[in-house]
Structures are given as structure tokens and as C-alpha cells.
PDB file of C-alpha atoms in Angstrom:
ATOM      1  CA  MET A  15      -7.277  40.437  29.079  1.00 72.00           C
ATOM      2  CA  ALA A  16      -5.164  39.349  26.125  1.00 79.00           C
ATOM      3  CA  ILE A  17      -3.659  36.525  28.180  1.00 84.00           C
ATOM      4  CA  TYR A  18      -7.074  35.118  29.056  1.00 83.00           C
ATOM      5  CA  LEU A  19      -8.217  35.442  25.442  1.00 87.00           C
ATOM      6  CA  ALA A  20      -5.119  33.577  24.260  1.00 88.00           C
ATOM      7  CA  ALA A  21      -5.749  30.883  26.877  1.00 83.00           C
ATOM      8  CA  ILE A  22      -9.356  30.463  25.717  1.00 87.00           C
ATOM      9  CA  VAL A  23      -8.291  30.198  22.084  1.00 87.00           C
ATOM     10  CA  THR A  24      -5.643  27.610  23.013  1.00 87.00           C
ATOM     11  CA  VAL A  25      -8.138  25.514  24.985  1.00 84.00           C
ATOM     12  CA  VAL A  26     -10.632  25.613  22.112  1.00 84.00           C
ATOM     13  CA  LEU A  27      -8.034  24.645  19.513  1.00 88.00           C
ATOM     14  CA  MET A  28      -6.735  21.776  21.643  1.00 85.00           C
ATOM     15  CA  GLY A  29     -10.127  20.639  22.900  1.00 84.00           C
ATOM     16  CA  PHE A  30     -12.040  20.671  19.616  1.00 86.00           C
ATOM     17  CA  PRO A  31     -10.306  17.566  18.158  1.00 84.00           C
ATOM     18  CA  LEU A  32     -10.967  15.706  21.412  1.00 86.00           C
ATOM     19  CA  TYR A  33     -14.606  16.749  21.299  1.00 87.00           C
ATOM     20  CA  GLY A  34     -14.765  15.554  17.695  1.00 86.00           C
ATOM     21  CA  VAL A  35     -13.427  12.111  18.636  1.00 86.00           C
ATOM     22  CA  VAL A  36     -15.863  11.732  21.539  1.00 88.00           C
ATOM     23  CA  LEU A  37     -18.756  12.955  19.368  1.00 88.00           C
ATOM     24  CA  THR A  38     -17.864  10.496  16.611  1.00 86.00           C
ATOM     25  CA  SER A  39     -17.760   7.616  19.075  1.00 87.00           C
ATOM     26  CA  LEU A  40     -21.315   8.403  20.197  1.00 87.00           C
ATOM     27  CA  GLN A  41     -22.919   8.583  16.751  1.00 87.00           C
ATOM     28  CA  PRO A  42     -24.267   5.722  14.606  1.00 86.00           C
ATOM     29  CA  GLU A  43     -22.030   4.633  11.753  1.00 83.00           C
ATOM     30  CA  SER A  44     -24.626   5.742   9.203  1.00 81.00           C
ATOM     31  CA  VAL A  45     -24.639   9.278  10.615  1.00 81.00           C
ATOM     32  CA  ILE A  46     -20.841   9.431  10.799  1.00 81.00           C
ATOM     33  CA  ARG A  47     -20.515   8.596   7.105  1.00 80.00           C
ATOM     34  CA  SER A  48     -23.220  11.038   6.039  1.00 78.00           C
ATOM     35  CA  PRO A  49     -23.001  14.820   5.572  1.00 75.00           C
ATOM     36  CA  GLU A  50     -25.701  15.228   8.244  1.00 68.00           C
ATOM     37  CA  LEU A  51     -23.245  14.901  11.131  1.00 67.00           C
ATOM     38  CA  SER A  52     -23.739  17.870  13.444  1.00 75.00           C
ATOM     39  CA  LEU A  53     -21.482  19.314  16.108  1.00 79.00           C
ATOM     40  CA  ILE A  54     -24.434  19.200  18.514  1.00 80.00           C
ATOM     41  CA  PRO A  55     -25.803  15.637  18.539  1.00 78.00           C
ATOM     42  CA  THR A  56     -29.501  14.961  18.941  1.00 76.00           C
ATOM     43  CA  THR A  57     -29.035  11.310  19.959  1.00 79.00           C
ATOM     44  CA  LEU A  58     -26.272   9.355  21.658  1.00 85.00           C
ATOM     45  CA  ASP A  59     -25.381   5.839  20.563  1.00 86.00           C
ATOM     46  CA  PHE A  60     -23.157   3.703  22.817  1.00 87.00           C
ATOM     47  CA  SER A  61     -23.122   0.690  20.497  1.00 87.00           C
ATOM     48  CA  HIS A  62     -19.506   1.317  19.472  1.00 84.00           C
ATOM     49  CA  TYR A  63     -18.360   1.011  23.087  1.00 86.00           C
ATOM     50  CA  ALA A  64     -20.473  -2.099  23.561  1.00 85.00           C
ATOM     51  CA  SER A  65     -18.908  -3.704  20.486  1.00 82.00           C
ATOM     52  CA  LEU A  66     -15.416  -3.124  21.899  1.00 80.00           C
ATOM     53  CA  PHE A  67     -16.226  -5.197  24.983  1.00 80.00           C
ATOM     54  CA  SER A  68     -18.387  -7.777  23.222  1.00 79.00           C
ATOM     55  CA  ASP A  69     -17.356 -11.384  22.659  1.00 75.00           C
ATOM     56  CA  GLY A  70     -17.304 -10.771  18.926  1.00 70.00           C
ATOM     57  CA  HIS A  71     -14.433  -8.272  19.094  1.00 70.00           C
ATOM     58  CA  PRO A  72     -11.272  -9.628  17.389  1.00 71.00           C
ATOM     59  CA  VAL A  73      -9.172  -9.099  20.542  1.00 70.00           C
ATOM     60  CA  PRO A  74     -10.043  -9.968  24.190  1.00 76.00           C
ATOM     61  CA  LEU A  75     -10.116  -6.455  25.574  1.00 77.00           C
ATOM     62  CA  VAL A  76      -9.928  -7.340  29.266  1.00 79.00           C
ATOM     63  CA  SER A  77      -6.736  -9.318  28.651  1.00 84.00           C
ATOM     64  CA  ALA A  78      -5.283  -6.445  26.621  1.00 85.00           C
ATOM     65  CA  ILE A  79      -5.996  -3.937  29.416  1.00 85.00           C
ATOM     66  CA  GLY A  80      -4.326  -6.280  31.904  1.00 88.00           C
ATOM     67  CA  ASN A  81      -1.271  -6.559  29.674  1.00 91.00           C
ATOM     68  CA  SER A  82      -1.032  -2.769  29.402  1.00 91.00           C
ATOM     69  CA  VAL A  83      -1.306  -2.298  33.159  1.00 91.00           C
ATOM     70  CA  VAL A  84       1.394  -4.893  33.874  1.00 93.00           C
ATOM     71  CA  VAL A  85       3.777  -3.693  31.170  1.00 94.00           C
ATOM     72  CA  ALA A  86       3.287   0.019  31.927  1.00 94.00           C
ATOM     73  CA  MET A  87       3.736  -0.404  35.699  1.00 94.00           C
ATOM     74  CA  PHE A  88       6.800  -2.624  35.399  1.00 95.00           C
ATOM     75  CA  SER A  89       8.335  -0.237  32.852  1.00 95.00           C
ATOM     76  CA  ALA A  90       7.686   2.802  35.048  1.00 94.00           C
ATOM     77  CA  PHE A  91       9.086   1.242  38.246  1.00 96.00           C
ATOM     78  CA  LEU A  92      12.068  -0.306  36.470  1.00 96.00           C
ATOM     79  CA  GLY A  93      12.765   3.022  34.781  1.00 95.00           C
ATOM     80  CA  VAL A  94      12.729   4.853  38.124  1.00 95.00           C
ATOM     81  CA  ALA A  95      14.984   2.219  39.717  1.00 94.00           C
ATOM     82  CA  LEU A  96      17.540   2.797  36.956  1.00 94.00           C
ATOM     83  CA  ALA A  97      17.060   6.561  36.603  1.00 94.00           C
ATOM     84  CA  VAL A  98      17.769   7.452  40.253  1.00 93.00           C
ATOM     85  CA  PRO A  99      21.369   6.168  40.401  1.00 92.00           C
ATOM     86  CA  ALA A 100      21.965   7.060  36.743  1.00 91.00           C
ATOM     87  CA  SER A 101      20.954  10.698  37.265  1.00 91.00           C
ATOM     88  CA  TYR A 102      23.318  10.964  40.229  1.00 90.00           C
ATOM     89  CA  ALA A 103      26.188   9.367  38.310  1.00 88.00           C
ATOM     90  CA  LEU A 104      25.686  11.511  35.200  1.00 89.00           C
ATOM     91  CA  TYR A 105      24.950  14.858  36.850  1.00 88.00           C
ATOM     92  CA  ARG A 106      27.114  14.795  39.974  1.00 87.00           C
ATOM     93  CA  THR A 107      30.075  12.471  39.476  1.00 82.00           C
ATOM     94  CA  SER A 108      32.898  12.597  36.955  1.00 80.00           C
ATOM     95  CA  ALA A 109      32.264   9.103  35.631  1.00 76.00           C
ATOM     96  CA  PRO A 110      34.301   8.214  32.533  1.00 80.00           C
ATOM     97  CA  GLY A 111      32.279   8.569  29.328  1.00 80.00           C
ATOM     98  CA  ARG A 112      29.648  10.661  31.082  1.00 80.00           C
ATOM     99  CA  ARG A 113      29.187  13.083  28.187  1.00 81.00           C
ATOM    100  CA  LEU A 114      29.072  10.238  25.701  1.00 85.00           C
ATOM    101  CA  MET A 115      26.363   8.465  27.696  1.00 84.00           C
ATOM    102  CA  MET A 116      24.278  11.634  27.973  1.00 82.00           C
ATOM    103  CA  GLY A 117      24.599  12.131  24.230  1.00 81.00           C
ATOM    104  CA  ALA A 118      23.456   8.554  23.664  1.00 80.00           C
ATOM    105  CA  LEU A 119      20.411   9.162  25.853  1.00 80.00           C
ATOM    106  CA  ALA A 120      19.525  12.290  23.904  1.00 78.00           C
ATOM    107  CA  ALA A 121      19.972  10.384  20.635  1.00 77.00           C
ATOM    108  CA  ILE A 122      17.080   8.097  21.567  1.00 75.00           C
ATOM    109  CA  TYR A 123      14.744  11.045  21.052  1.00 73.00           C
ATOM    110  CA  VAL A 124      16.648  12.673  18.179  1.00 76.00           C
ATOM    111  CA  PHE A 125      16.754   9.641  15.889  1.00 77.00           C
ATOM    112  CA  PRO A 126      13.616   7.889  14.568  1.00 76.00           C
ATOM    113  CA  THR A 127      12.233   5.144  16.784  1.00 74.00           C
ATOM    114  CA  LEU A 128      12.331   2.598  13.964  1.00 76.00           C
ATOM    115  CA  LEU A 129      16.105   2.990  13.866  1.00 79.00           C
ATOM    116  CA  PHE A 130      16.253   1.230  17.242  1.00 79.00           C
ATOM    117  CA  ILE A 131      13.231  -1.039  16.974  1.00 79.00           C
ATOM    118  CA  ILE A 132      14.280  -2.948  13.850  1.00 81.00           C
ATOM    119  CA  PRO A 133      17.597  -4.202  15.354  1.00 86.00           C
ATOM    120  CA  LEU A 134      15.758  -4.938  18.606  1.00 86.00           C
ATOM    121  CA  TYR A 135      13.192  -6.972  16.684  1.00 86.00           C
ATOM    122  CA  ILE A 136      15.950  -9.187  15.271  1.00 88.00           C
ATOM    123  CA  MET A 137      17.554  -9.553  18.713  1.00 90.00           C
ATOM    124  CA  TRP A 138      14.249 -10.356  20.408  1.00 89.00           C
ATOM    125  CA  VAL A 139      13.466 -13.109  17.907  1.00 88.00           C
ATOM    126  CA  ASN A 140      16.924 -14.653  18.394  1.00 90.00           C
ATOM    127  CA  LEU A 141      16.700 -14.380  22.189  1.00 90.00           C
ATOM    128  CA  GLY A 142      13.215 -15.892  22.320  1.00 88.00           C
ATOM    129  CA  VAL A 143      11.515 -12.925  24.024  1.00 90.00           C
ATOM    130  CA  PHE A 144       9.351 -11.993  21.041  1.00 89.00           C
ATOM    131  CA  ASP A 145       5.650 -12.127  21.931  1.00 88.00           C
ATOM    132  CA  THR A 146       6.326 -11.864  25.669  1.00 91.00           C
ATOM    133  CA  ARG A 147       5.670  -9.165  28.254  1.00 91.00           C
ATOM    134  CA  THR A 148       9.396  -9.073  28.995  1.00 92.00           C
ATOM    135  CA  GLY A 149      10.006  -8.277  25.343  1.00 92.00           C
ATOM    136  CA  LEU A 150       7.795  -5.202  25.760  1.00 92.00           C
ATOM    137  CA  ILE A 151       8.961  -4.061  29.187  1.00 94.00           C
ATOM    138  CA  ILE A 152      12.635  -3.792  28.196  1.00 92.00           C
ATOM    139  CA  PRO A 153      12.175  -1.462  25.173  1.00 90.00           C
ATOM    140  CA  TYR A 154       9.447   0.500  26.992  1.00 92.00           C
ATOM    141  CA  THR A 155      11.891   1.127  29.848  1.00 93.00           C
ATOM    142  CA  ALA A 156      14.666   2.077  27.437  1.00 88.00           C
ATOM    143  CA  PHE A 157      12.467   4.656  25.715  1.00 87.00           C
ATOM    144  CA  VAL A 158      11.198   6.336  28.915  1.00 90.00           C
ATOM    145  CA  LEU A 159      14.531   6.187  30.766  1.00 91.00           C
ATOM    146  CA  PRO A 160      16.138   9.273  29.150  1.00 89.00           C
ATOM    147  CA  VAL A 161      13.337  11.659  30.094  1.00 89.00           C
ATOM    148  CA  MET A 162      13.366  10.239  33.637  1.00 92.00           C
ATOM    149  CA  ILE A 163      17.107  10.827  33.929  1.00 92.00           C
ATOM    150  CA  PHE A 164      16.862  14.378  32.563  1.00 89.00           C
ATOM    151  CA  ILE A 165      14.087  15.310  35.006  1.00 89.00           C
ATOM    152  CA  LEU A 166      15.725  13.720  38.051  1.00 91.00           C
ATOM    153  CA  GLY A 167      19.036  15.270  37.019  1.00 89.00           C
ATOM    154  CA  THR A 168      17.595  18.716  37.725  1.00 87.00           C
ATOM    155  CA  PHE A 169      16.965  17.634  41.328  1.00 86.00           C
ATOM    156  CA  VAL A 170      20.513  16.328  41.651  1.00 88.00           C
ATOM    157  CA  ARG A 171      21.945  19.628  40.410  1.00 87.00           C
ATOM    158  CA  SER A 172      19.781  21.593  42.853  1.00 84.00           C
ATOM    159  CA  VAL A 173      21.672  20.102  45.819  1.00 84.00           C
ATOM    160  CA  PRO A 174      24.698  22.272  46.719  1.00 85.00           C
ATOM    161  CA  MET A 175      27.987  20.468  46.301  1.00 86.00           C
ATOM    162  CA  GLU A 176      29.012  21.653  49.772  1.00 87.00           C
ATOM    163  CA  VAL A 177      26.334  19.419  51.312  1.00 85.00           C
ATOM    164  CA  GLU A 178      27.822  16.325  49.707  1.00 86.00           C
ATOM    165  CA  GLU A 179      31.356  17.359  50.595  1.00 85.00           C
ATOM    166  CA  ALA A 180      30.372  17.834  54.254  1.00 88.00           C
ATOM    167  CA  ALA A 181      28.759  14.396  54.271  1.00 86.00           C
ATOM    168  CA  ARG A 182      31.913  12.811  52.883  1.00 87.00           C
ATOM    169  CA  ILE A 183      34.009  14.518  55.532  1.00 87.00           C
ATOM    170  CA  ASP A 184      31.734  12.924  58.146  1.00 85.00           C
ATOM    171  CA  GLY A 185      32.491   9.516  56.625  1.00 86.00           C
ATOM    172  CA  ALA A 186      29.389   9.024  54.445  1.00 86.00           C
ATOM    173  CA  THR A 187      29.763   6.633  51.522  1.00 87.00           C
ATOM    174  CA  THR A 188      28.357   7.236  48.042  1.00 85.00           C
ATOM    175  CA  ARG A 189      25.434   4.898  48.765  1.00 87.00           C
ATOM    176  CA  MET A 190      24.641   6.757  51.990  1.00 89.00           C
ATOM    177  CA  ILE A 191      24.818  10.123  50.234  1.00 87.00           C
ATOM    178  CA  LEU A 192      22.475   8.932  47.495  1.00 87.00           C
ATOM    179  CA  THR A 193      19.927   7.318  49.833  1.00 87.00           C
ATOM    180  CA  ARG A 194      20.007   9.821  52.728  1.00 87.00           C
ATOM    181  CA  ILE A 195      20.572  13.149  50.963  1.00 86.00           C
ATOM    182  CA  TYR A 196      19.524  12.967  47.337  1.00 88.00           C
ATOM    183  CA  LEU A 197      16.721  10.403  47.499  1.00 88.00           C
ATOM    184  CA  PRO A 198      14.515  12.368  49.961  1.00 87.00           C
ATOM    185  CA  LEU A 199      14.944  15.519  47.870  1.00 84.00           C
ATOM    186  CA  MET A 200      14.124  13.621  44.672  1.00 86.00           C
ATOM    187  CA  LYS A 201      10.803  12.212  45.934  1.00 86.00           C
ATOM    188  CA  PRO A 202       8.610  14.762  44.076  1.00 85.00           C
ATOM    189  CA  GLY A 203      10.549  14.110  40.886  1.00 87.00           C
ATOM    190  CA  ILE A 204      10.411  10.334  41.370  1.00 90.00           C
ATOM    191  CA  PHE A 205       6.643  10.466  41.742  1.00 88.00           C
ATOM    192  CA  ALA A 206       6.278  12.644  38.656  1.00 87.00           C
ATOM    193  CA  VAL A 207       8.510  10.529  36.410  1.00 91.00           C
ATOM    194  CA  LEU A 208       6.741   7.418  37.664  1.00 91.00           C
ATOM    195  CA  ILE A 209       3.448   8.856  36.410  1.00 90.00           C
ATOM    196  CA  LEU A 210       5.026  10.047  33.154  1.00 89.00           C
ATOM    197  CA  GLY A 211       6.621   6.656  32.608  1.00 91.00           C
ATOM    198  CA  PHE A 212       3.271   4.933  33.082  1.00 92.00           C
ATOM    199  CA  ILE A 213       1.534   7.308  30.660  1.00 90.00           C
ATOM    200  CA  LEU A 214       4.216   7.005  27.988  1.00 90.00           C
ATOM    201  CA  SER A 215       4.181   3.226  28.284  1.00 91.00           C
ATOM    202  CA  TRP A 216       0.381   3.064  28.218  1.00 91.00           C
ATOM    203  CA  VAL A 217       0.042   4.979  24.942  1.00 87.00           C
ATOM    204  CA  GLU A 218       2.997   3.301  23.183  1.00 88.00           C
ATOM    205  CA  PHE A 219       1.824   1.852  19.852  1.00 86.00           C
ATOM    206  CA  THR A 220       4.814   1.111  17.618  1.00 84.00           C
ATOM    207  CA  THR A 221       6.598  -1.252  20.010  1.00 86.00           C
ATOM    208  CA  PRO A 222       3.691  -3.680  20.592  1.00 88.00           C
ATOM    209  CA  LEU A 223       2.831  -3.439  16.890  1.00 85.00           C
ATOM    210  CA  LEU A 224       6.239  -4.882  15.958  1.00 85.00           C
ATOM    211  CA  PHE A 225       7.016  -7.027  19.002  1.00 88.00           C
ATOM    212  CA  THR A 226       3.722  -8.907  19.387  1.00 87.00           C
ATOM    213  CA  SER A 227       1.618 -11.135  17.170  1.00 83.00           C
ATOM    214  CA  GLN A 228      -0.388 -13.198  19.655  1.00 83.00           C
ATOM    215  CA  LEU A 229      -3.727 -11.776  20.809  1.00 79.00           C
ATOM    216  CA  ASP A 230      -3.123 -12.694  24.459  1.00 82.00           C
ATOM    217  CA  ILE A 231       0.044 -10.533  24.596  1.00 86.00           C
ATOM    218  CA  MET A 232      -1.230  -7.409  22.842  1.00 85.00           C
ATOM    219  CA  THR A 233      -1.585  -4.177  24.803  1.00 88.00           C
ATOM    220  CA  VAL A 234      -4.730  -2.100  24.811  1.00 85.00           C
ATOM    221  CA  SER A 235      -3.323   0.660  22.576  1.00 82.00           C
ATOM    222  CA  LEU A 236      -2.875  -1.904  19.798  1.00 82.00           C
ATOM    223  CA  ALA A 237      -5.718  -4.292  20.539  1.00 77.00           C
ATOM    224  CA  LEU A 238      -8.449  -1.659  20.418  1.00 71.00           C
ATOM    225  CA  PHE A 239      -7.575  -0.752  16.861  1.00 68.00           C
ATOM    226  CA  ARG A 240      -7.736  -4.272  15.504  1.00 64.00           C
ATOM    227  CA  SER A 241     -10.983  -4.867  13.659  1.00 55.00           C
ATOM    228  CA  SER A 242     -12.381  -6.661  10.682  1.00 48.00           C
ATOM    229  CA  PHE A 243     -11.643  -5.701   7.082  1.00 46.00           C
ATOM    230  CA  ASP A 244     -14.554  -3.247   7.178  1.00 59.00           C
ATOM    231  CA  ILE A 245     -13.268  -0.137   8.956  1.00 67.00           C
ATOM    232  CA  GLN A 246     -15.751   1.117  11.541  1.00 77.00           C
ATOM    233  CA  ILE A 247     -15.044   4.802  12.121  1.00 80.00           C
ATOM    234  CA  GLY A 248     -17.222   4.985  15.212  1.00 83.00           C
ATOM    235  CA  GLN A 249     -15.535   1.960  16.748  1.00 81.00           C
ATOM    236  CA  LEU A 250     -12.092   3.450  16.078  1.00 81.00           C
ATOM    237  CA  ALA A 251     -13.178   6.680  17.769  1.00 85.00           C
ATOM    238  CA  ALA A 252     -14.514   4.724  20.748  1.00 84.00           C
ATOM    239  CA  ALA A 253     -11.218   2.843  20.936  1.00 82.00           C
ATOM    240  CA  ALA A 254      -9.330   6.142  21.002  1.00 83.00           C
ATOM    241  CA  VAL A 255     -11.520   7.406  23.863  1.00 87.00           C
ATOM    242  CA  VAL A 256     -11.108   4.201  25.891  1.00 84.00           C
ATOM    243  CA  THR A 257      -7.335   4.332  25.415  1.00 84.00           C
ATOM    244  CA  ALA A 258      -7.169   7.968  26.494  1.00 85.00           C
ATOM    245  CA  ILE A 259      -9.378   7.681  29.610  1.00 87.00           C
ATOM    246  CA  PRO A 260      -6.648   6.332  31.981  1.00 85.00           C
ATOM    247  CA  VAL A 261      -4.175   8.923  30.731  1.00 84.00           C
ATOM    248  CA  VAL A 262      -6.669  11.764  31.214  1.00 84.00           C
ATOM    249  CA  VAL A 263      -7.624  10.574  34.711  1.00 86.00           C
ATOM    250  CA  VAL A 264      -4.016  10.207  35.866  1.00 84.00           C
ATOM    251  CA  THR A 265      -3.070  13.589  34.380  1.00 81.00           C
ATOM    252  CA  VAL A 266      -6.009  15.414  35.975  1.00 82.00           C
ATOM    253  CA  VAL A 267      -5.456  13.834  39.400  1.00 83.00           C
ATOM    254  CA  PHE A 268      -1.706  14.427  39.497  1.00 79.00           C
ATOM    255  CA  GLN A 269      -1.398  17.514  37.280  1.00 78.00           C
ATOM    256  CA  ARG A 270      -0.110  19.757  40.078  1.00 77.00           C
ATOM    257  CA  ARG A 271       2.731  17.403  40.925  1.00 73.00           C
ATOM    258  CA  ILE A 272       3.662  16.886  37.276  1.00 71.00           C
ATOM    259  CA  VAL A 273       3.530  20.588  36.408  1.00 71.00           C
ATOM    260  CA  GLY A 274       5.390  21.495  39.590  1.00 70.00           C
ATOM    261  CA  VAL A 275       8.260  19.165  38.705  1.00 66.00           C
ATOM    262  CA  LEU A 276       8.432  20.170  35.052  1.00 63.00           C
ATOM    263  CA  THR A 277       8.420  23.887  35.875  1.00 62.00           C
ATOM    264  CA  GLY A 278      10.840  23.574  38.779  1.00 58.00           C
ATOM    265  CA  ALA A 279       8.358  24.599  41.470  1.00 49.00           C
ATOM    266  CA  ASP A 280       9.011  21.446  43.525  1.00 58.00           C
ATOM    267  CA  ARG A 281      12.770  21.762  43.500  1.00 58.00           C
TER     268      ARG A 281
END
């Protein structure tokens, strides 16, 4: 009984802020700014969502959504393409500098993001990739790559070393071992990190904030929050809901696969 009660309390605590954002996005601006705002609305106003997709919005939203889809998908697939051989090299081989490289990967999450972004900003300007999709895909991939490697590394370690040794005795090369032994066993993990990479890239805000200035390059996470000098609370709440919808849908649809990989059930 206590477990279910704790679960209910957790759901309420986590769900109430989300409910508040959705409720705010469906209320008129005059009601939002007044003390009469109630937790149970009597009317629903969709004008904030309409204003996001109207011609008068400062940023072309359809273009921003397209940019996010392209950048997030390329980042996720490129991250997986790099993470598969990297996880094998770091977790199964005795490559020189292996511990140093794993420490560097962990440092990406230990140190503040701005520590890496500021030097990258200078490099991107000098290389001419500022304000381009390529200039977003590369740092996106770099930031999601460590978590992909760590997750896929657990699949690599789950394969007994005797299996690889037997394959080598039969004349299998490293490429054959990776593609015919490890890759089939890593498929659940590859699918999960692909989804995680897409989600992390979709919600990224700091990178496009610093690496883009043109409206036609901005991603949806940044574009939705650009407005006039007058801050519209309802429009900001609607922007937050629109940004979160793809993440919520993907998470709900693939939650079993993601949870299974993260908890080790699919290994």
C-alpha cells in the first residue's frame, strides 16, 4: 500500500507543473495575469496556439520544426554510427588511452556546457559553419555521444569474452566480430539510444541560442520562445507545450524499450 501511495504522490508532484503549463496555455492573457486564475478552468482559449502558427509570429514555425527534425535525426543517427564501434573499442579492447578517453567522455557531463560551447563558437565562426545546420549537428552529436557509448557499452560487456575468443580462433576478424556478434545483440540498445539522441537533440536550447542568428536556421526549441518586447505568458506556455509534444509522444510509444534498456531488462 505504501508503494502505491508513494507512486501516486510522485505522479502528482511531477504532473502538477505540466498541468499548470497546459492550463496557462489555454487561458486568456488577462486571466493569466489576474488573481482569478483557477486550477479548474471554465473556458478554454486556443488563441495562444493560433498566434504561434500565424504569419505575424516573429519566427516561421514550420521552417523551425523542419530544422529541428533534420538536425535531431542527423545527430541521432550520426551518434549511433560513432557510438557502436566506440563502445566496442572502449569496453572490450585494450586500446591505448582508453581510460583517458572514457574520462574525457564523462567530463562532457561533469563540466558546464558553456565551457565547451564558447571555444566551439569561436571555431565555428572561423570555419564558416556558424548559422548552418552542420554547425548544429556536430555539437549536438558530441553532447549525446557519451550517453550513447555508456549505454551500448553495457551490451558489449554482457557478451562473454569466450564467445569472441572462439570466433577469433575460427578466423573471424574484428569487423566480423563487431558486425556478426555484437551488432545483433546491441539492436535493442541501438534503438533506445537512437530515440534518446533524438529527444536530447530536439529539446537542446543553449546550442542553437549561441550558434544561430538567422531565423531560417533556428530550431523549434529556440524559435518558439522568440516574441516581441511584450512578454506573453500564455504564448510562452503554449510554446512549451508544442515543444514537449513530440518528446512526450516518442517517450510514451517507446517507453518499454527505453526502460528495458536503461534497467538492463533487454540485455
